[in-house]
Coordinates of C-alpha atoms and ligand atoms in Angstrom, one line a residue:
M1243 CA 109.5 54.6 106.1
A1244 CA 106.7 56.1 104.1
A1245 CA 107.7 58.4 101.2
A1246 CA 107.7 62.1 102.2
K1247 CA 104.4 63.7 101.4
E1248 CA 104.3 66.2 98.5
R1249 CA 104.0 69.8 99.6
V1250 CA 101.0 72.0 98.9
L1251 CA 101.0 75.8 99.5
S1252 CA 98.2 78.3 99.3
G1253 CA 97.1 81.6 100.8
M1254 CA 94.2 84.0 101.3
R1255 CA 94.0 87.7 102.0
P1256 CA 92.7 88.4 105.5
S1257 CA 89.6 90.5 104.8
G1258 CA 87.5 89.1 107.6
R1259 CA 85.0 86.3 108.1
L1260 CA 84.7 83.8 105.3
H1261 CA 81.4 83.0 103.5
L1262 CA 80.1 79.9 102.0
G1263 CA 81.6 80.8 98.6
N1264 CA 85.1 81.0 100.1
Y1265 CA 84.5 77.7 101.9
L1266 CA 83.3 75.7 98.9
G1267 CA 85.6 77.4 96.5
A1268 CA 88.9 77.0 98.5
L1269 CA 88.8 76.2 102.2
A1270 CA 87.0 72.9 102.0
N1271 CA 89.6 71.7 99.5
W1272 CA 92.4 72.9 101.8
V1273 CA 90.9 70.8 104.5
K1274 CA 90.7 67.7 102.3
L1275 CA 94.3 68.1 101.1
Q1276 CA 95.6 67.7 104.6
D1277 CA 95.0 64.0 104.4
S1278 CA 97.5 63.4 101.6
Y1279 CA 99.9 66.4 101.6
D1280 CA 102.3 68.4 103.6
C1281 CA 100.2 71.6 103.7
F1282 CA 101.3 75.2 104.1
Y1283 CA 98.5 77.8 104.3
F1284 CA 99.0 81.4 105.1
S1285 CA 97.3 84.8 105.5
A1286 CA 98.5 87.1 102.7
D1287 CA 98.4 90.3 104.7
W1288 CA 100.9 92.1 102.6
H1289 CA 98.8 91.4 99.6
L1290 CA 95.9 92.9 101.4
L1291 CA 97.6 96.3 101.3
T1292 CA 96.9 96.3 97.6
D1293 CA 93.2 96.5 98.5
R1294 CA 93.5 99.2 101.2
L1295 CA 96.0 100.9 103.3
E1296 CA 93.7 101.2 106.2
T1297 CA 95.0 98.4 108.5
S1298 CA 93.2 98.9 111.8
Q1299 CA 91.0 95.9 111.2
V1300 CA 93.6 93.6 109.8
P1301 CA 94.7 91.9 113.1
Q1302 CA 91.1 91.1 114.0
H1303 CA 90.3 90.0 110.4
T1304 CA 93.3 87.7 110.5
I1305 CA 92.0 86.1 113.7
E1306 CA 88.5 85.7 112.3
M1307 CA 89.7 84.2 109.1
A1308 CA 91.9 81.7 111.1
A1309 CA 88.9 80.9 113.2
D1310 CA 87.1 80.0 110.0
W1311 CA 90.0 77.9 108.9
L1312 CA 90.1 76.0 112.2
G1313 CA 86.4 75.7 112.4
A1314 CA 86.3 74.2 108.9
G1315 CA 88.9 71.6 110.0
L1316 CA 92.4 72.9 109.2
D1317 CA 94.5 71.1 111.8
P1318 CA 97.6 73.0 113.1
A1319 CA 99.2 69.7 114.1
R1320 CA 99.2 68.6 110.4
S1321 CA 99.3 71.8 108.5
T1322 CA 101.6 74.8 108.8
L1323 CA 99.3 77.9 109.3
F1324 CA 101.2 81.1 109.1
I1325 CA 101.2 84.9 108.5
Q1326 CA 103.0 86.3 105.5
S1327 CA 104.2 89.4 107.2
L1328 CA 105.9 87.4 110.0
I1329 CA 108.2 85.9 107.3
P1330 CA 110.3 88.9 106.0
E1331 CA 112.2 86.4 103.8
H1332 CA 109.2 86.7 101.4
A1333 CA 110.1 90.4 100.9
E1334 CA 113.8 89.6 100.2
L1335 CA 112.9 86.9 97.7
H1336 CA 110.4 89.2 96.0
L1337 CA 113.1 91.8 95.6
L1338 CA 115.5 89.4 94.0
F1339 CA 112.7 88.1 91.7
S1340 CA 112.0 91.7 90.7
M1341 CA 115.5 91.8 89.1
V1342 CA 114.8 88.8 86.8
T1343 CA 111.2 89.7 85.9
P1344 CA 110.4 92.0 82.9
V1345 CA 107.8 94.6 83.7
S1346 CA 105.9 93.6 80.6
W1347 CA 105.2 90.1 82.1
L1348 CA 103.5 91.8 85.0
E1349 CA 101.6 94.3 82.9
R1350 CA 100.1 91.4 81.0
V1351 CA 98.7 89.6 84.0
P1352 CA 94.9 89.5 83.7
T1353 CA 94.2 90.2 87.4
Y1354 CA 96.2 93.4 87.2
R1355 CA 94.5 94.6 84.1
E1356 CA 91.1 93.7 85.5
R1357 CA 91.6 95.5 88.7
I1358 CA 92.8 98.7 87.0
E1359 CA 89.8 98.6 84.8
Q1360 CA 87.1 97.6 87.3
Q1361 CA 88.3 99.9 90.1
E1362 CA 89.3 102.6 87.7
I1363 CA 92.8 102.9 89.1
T1364 CA 94.5 105.7 87.3
S1365 CA 97.9 105.5 89.0
P1366 CA 98.5 101.8 90.0
S1367 CA 101.1 101.3 92.7
Y1368 CA 104.3 99.5 92.2
G1369 CA 103.0 97.0 94.8
L1370 CA 99.9 96.3 92.8
L1371 CA 102.0 95.6 89.6
G1372 CA 104.2 93.4 91.7
Y1373 CA 101.3 91.5 93.4
P1374 CA 101.8 88.3 91.4
L1375 CA 105.6 88.5 91.9
L1376 CA 105.2 88.6 95.6
Q1377 CA 102.9 85.7 95.2
A1378 CA 105.7 83.9 93.3
A1379 CA 108.0 84.5 96.3
D1380 CA 105.3 83.2 98.7
I1381 CA 105.1 80.0 96.6
L1382 CA 108.7 79.3 95.6
M1383 CA 110.0 80.0 99.1
Y1384 CA 108.5 76.6 100.2
K1385 CA 109.2 74.7 97.0
P1386 CA 105.8 73.2 96.9
R1387 CA 104.8 70.5 94.4
W1388 CA 101.2 71.9 94.1
V1389 CA 99.4 75.2 94.5
P1390 CA 95.7 74.7 95.0
V1391 CA 93.9 77.8 93.7
G1392 CA 90.8 78.7 91.6
I1393 CA 91.1 79.3 87.9
D1394 CA 91.4 83.1 88.4
Q1395 CA 94.8 82.5 90.1
A1396 CA 96.1 80.1 87.5
P1397 CA 98.0 82.9 85.6
H1398 CA 99.8 83.8 88.8
V1399 CA 101.1 80.2 89.1
E1400 CA 102.1 80.3 85.5
L1401 CA 104.1 83.5 86.1
T1402 CA 105.6 81.8 89.2
R1403 CA 106.9 79.0 87.0
E1404 CA 108.4 81.5 84.5
V1405 CA 110.1 83.4 87.3
A1406 CA 111.5 80.1 88.7
R1407 CA 113.0 79.4 85.3
R1408 CA 114.4 82.8 84.9
F1409 CA 116.0 82.8 88.3
N1410 CA 117.4 79.3 87.8
N1411 CA 118.9 80.3 84.5
A1412 CA 120.5 83.3 86.0
F1413 CA 121.8 81.9 89.2
G1414 CA 121.6 78.1 89.1
E1415 CA 119.0 75.5 89.9
V1416 CA 117.3 76.5 93.2
F1417 CA 113.6 76.4 92.5
P1418 CA 111.6 73.4 91.2
E1419 CA 108.5 74.5 89.2
P1420 CA 105.2 73.9 91.0
D1421 CA 102.0 73.0 89.3
V1422 CA 98.6 74.5 89.8
K1423 CA 96.0 72.2 91.3
L1424 CA 92.8 73.7 90.1
T1425 CA 90.1 73.8 92.6
E1426 CA 86.6 73.0 91.3
I1427 CA 84.6 76.1 92.0
P1428 CA 80.9 75.1 92.4
K1429 CA 78.4 77.8 91.5
V1430 CA 77.6 79.4 94.9
P1431 CA 74.9 82.0 94.5
G1432 CA 74.3 84.6 97.1
T1433 CA 70.8 85.3 98.5
D1434 CA 70.0 87.8 95.7
G1435 CA 70.9 85.2 93.0
R1436 CA 74.2 87.0 92.0
K1437 CA 77.5 85.3 92.8
M1438 CA 78.1 85.2 96.6
S1439 CA 80.3 88.1 97.6
K1440 CA 80.9 90.0 100.8
S1441 CA 80.8 93.3 98.7
Y1442 CA 77.3 92.5 97.4
G1443 CA 76.0 91.9 101.0
N1444 CA 74.4 88.6 99.8
D1445 CA 76.6 86.2 101.6
I1446 CA 76.1 83.4 104.2
E1447 CA 79.0 83.4 106.6
L1448 CA 80.6 80.4 108.3
A1449 CA 80.0 82.3 111.5
D1450 CA 76.3 82.6 110.9
P1451 CA 74.2 80.6 113.5
P1452 CA 71.2 78.5 112.2
E1453 CA 68.6 81.3 112.8
T1454 CA 70.6 83.7 110.7
I1455 CA 71.0 81.1 107.9
R1456 CA 67.3 80.5 107.9
A1457 CA 66.6 84.2 107.9
K1458 CA 68.8 84.6 104.9
V1459 CA 67.6 81.6 102.9
R1460 CA 63.8 82.0 103.4
P1461 CA 63.5 85.3 101.5
M1462 CA 66.0 84.2 98.9
M1463 CA 65.4 84.9 95.3
T1464 CA 63.9 82.1 93.3
D1465 CA 62.8 81.4 89.7
P1466 CA 61.1 84.7 88.9
A1467 CA 58.5 82.7 86.8
R1468 CA 57.1 81.2 90.0
K1469 CA 55.0 84.2 91.1
R1470 CA 52.2 82.2 92.6
R1471 CA 52.3 78.8 94.5
T1472 CA 50.4 77.3 91.5
D1473 CA 53.0 78.5 88.8
P1474 CA 55.4 75.7 87.9
G1475 CA 59.0 76.6 88.1
N1476 CA 62.4 75.7 86.6
P1477 CA 65.0 74.7 89.1
D1478 CA 67.8 75.2 86.5
V1479 CA 67.4 78.9 86.7
C1480 CA 66.9 79.1 90.4
P1481 CA 69.7 80.0 92.8
V1482 CA 68.1 78.1 95.6
F1483 CA 68.4 75.0 93.5
D1484 CA 72.1 75.7 93.0
L1485 CA 72.5 75.5 96.8
H1486 CA 70.5 72.3 96.8
K1487 CA 73.0 70.8 94.3
I1488 CA 75.7 71.4 96.9
F1489 CA 74.0 70.2 100.0
T1490 CA 71.0 68.0 99.2
P1491 CA 71.3 64.3 98.6
E1492 CA 70.0 62.8 95.4
A1493 CA 66.6 61.6 96.5
D1494 CA 65.5 64.9 98.0
L1495 CA 67.1 66.7 95.0
Q1496 CA 64.8 64.8 92.6
F1497 CA 61.9 65.4 94.9
V1498 CA 62.3 69.2 94.9
A1499 CA 63.1 69.4 91.2
N1500 CA 59.9 67.5 90.4
G1501 CA 57.9 69.4 92.9
C1502 CA 59.1 72.6 91.4
R1503 CA 58.4 71.7 87.8
T1504 CA 54.9 70.5 88.7
A1505 CA 54.1 73.2 91.3
G1506 CA 53.7 70.2 93.7
I1507 CA 55.7 72.1 96.3
G1508 CA 56.0 75.8 97.1
C1509 CA 59.3 77.7 97.3
L1510 CA 59.2 77.9 101.0
D1511 CA 58.8 74.1 101.3
C1512 CA 61.7 73.8 98.9
K1513 CA 63.8 76.1 101.0
D1514 CA 63.0 74.2 104.2
V1515 CA 64.3 71.0 102.5
L1516 CA 67.5 72.9 101.7
L1517 CA 67.8 74.2 105.2
K1518 CA 67.4 70.7 106.6
H1519 CA 70.5 69.6 104.7
M1520 CA 72.5 72.8 104.8
V1521 CA 72.2 73.8 108.5
P1522 CA 73.7 70.7 110.2
P1523 CA 77.1 70.6 108.3
L1524 CA 77.5 74.4 108.7
E1525 CA 76.5 74.2 112.4
K1526 CA 79.3 71.7 112.9
I1527 CA 81.8 74.2 111.5
R1528 CA 80.4 77.1 113.4
E1529 CA 80.5 75.3 116.7
R1530 CA 84.1 74.4 116.3
R1531 CA 84.8 77.9 115.1
Q1532 CA 83.1 79.3 118.2
Q1533 CA 85.4 77.3 120.5
F1534 CA 88.4 79.0 118.9
V1535 CA 86.8 82.5 118.9
E1536 CA 86.4 82.3 122.6
K1537 CA 90.1 81.8 122.9
P1538 CA 91.6 84.3 120.4
D1539 CA 95.0 84.0 122.2
R1540 CA 95.0 80.4 121.2
I1541 CA 94.4 81.4 117.5
V1542 CA 97.3 83.9 117.7
E1543 CA 99.5 81.2 119.3
I1544 CA 98.7 78.8 116.5
L1545 CA 99.6 81.4 113.8
H1546 CA 102.8 82.4 115.6
E1547 CA 103.8 78.7 116.1
G1548 CA 103.1 78.0 112.4
S1549 CA 105.0 81.1 111.4
R1550 CA 108.0 79.9 113.3
R1551 CA 107.9 76.6 111.4
A1552 CA 107.4 78.3 108.1
R1553 CA 110.3 80.7 108.9
A1554 CA 112.6 77.9 109.4
V1555 CA 111.9 76.6 105.9
A1556 CA 112.1 80.1 104.5
G1557 CA 115.5 80.6 106.2
R1558 CA 116.9 77.5 104.6
T1559 CA 115.6 78.5 101.1
M1560 CA 117.1 82.0 101.5
E1561 CA 120.5 80.5 102.5
E1562 CA 120.5 78.6 99.2
V1563 CA 119.3 81.7 97.3
R1564 CA 121.9 84.0 98.8
A1565 CA 124.6 81.5 98.0
A1566 CA 123.3 81.2 94.4
V1567 CA 123.1 85.0 94.0
H1568 CA 126.5 85.3 95.6
L1569 CA 126.9 89.0 96.4
T1570 CA 128.8 89.2 99.6
P1571 CA 132.5 88.4 100.0
Ligands
LIG1354 N1 96.4 86.0 95.3 C1 95.7 85.0 96.1 C2 94.2 85.3 96.1 O1 93.8 86.4 96.0 C3 96.3 85.0 97.5 C4 97.7 84.5 97.6 C5 98.8 85.3 97.9 C6 98.2 83.2 97.2 N2 99.9 84.5 97.8 C7 99.5 83.3 97.4 C8 97.5 82.0 96.8 C9 100.3 82.1 97.1 C10 98.3 80.9 96.6 C11 99.7 81.0 96.7 O2 93.5 84.4 96.3
LIG1355 FE1 63.5 77.4 93.2 FE2 62.7 75.5 94.8 FE3 61.1 77.6 94.2 FE4 61.7 75.8 92.3 S1 60.5 75.4 94.2 S2 61.7 78.0 92.1 S3 63.8 75.3 92.9 S4 63.0 77.6 95.4

């Protein structure tokens, strides 16, 4: 028999349709990991409550995000796709972890400090402080070997390891320490040249059809030094070229870089070359996505089925945890 595959676990907050930055920075990697690992991926809907308490859109956003997952190639036959709030064991484990975790550890977490500063939060909630601890419960529940995340989430995985150690010291060896599997985050500029972000309104969604992608790319910001067609440009400072580096094969990449530097091609020509390489792979994702969007009940079924599978694992972990904590006679 082949050796059991190592387990991988990761999650995303369900804030709606995903864009190219989400895809290239996380989802594409999740898809690839399915070939070699036993993958658990989930919608972190409780974590979303730290962003907003208005939940009317969350069910729809969960479905749209899952449609993106499935469109991109996550395969429910190979990966366990689930919803955090359907696994109440996460909350129980979070509570027990809160007993072994000094508040000072949580106050030091960079994402916590940044959010308080950037969003000028004067009275942070207990839940926001506990965000990375809930994440530790999400992770350790499934005893994964690896947690694939971007560098911004690495401190949360580090905290997870510290919490596992503290718990094990207090109650006995229950949790192995997982390692972060850093996802290379390519530079994905939005249409205005800033980092692609839904909140900037500069994003290209996985749900965008080809016409929309073209309409977003054609007016895209370029090297500001190229005011006229005859001005030479510098691809190294051009956001369009950052997208070329992601989608365009070497030969055409050389062609546009030279054409830019020598004013041999115009920016619209350059963008058309980009679109030629960018539209077909995205169209493949969108078409598959669309098939699921037309059957939202099927998406819900996949998430519920995955959640049943996840819950069985969580149930076993919690039996061990309860035995280790040993409270009830
Ligand atoms: N905090 C993660 C993010 O914002 C989402 C998340 C929640 C997560 N729980 C997790 C990621 C567990 C990995 C593992 O991206
Ligand atoms: Fe950017 Fe291409 Fe225009 Fe050069 S030719 S500035 S790389 S869009």
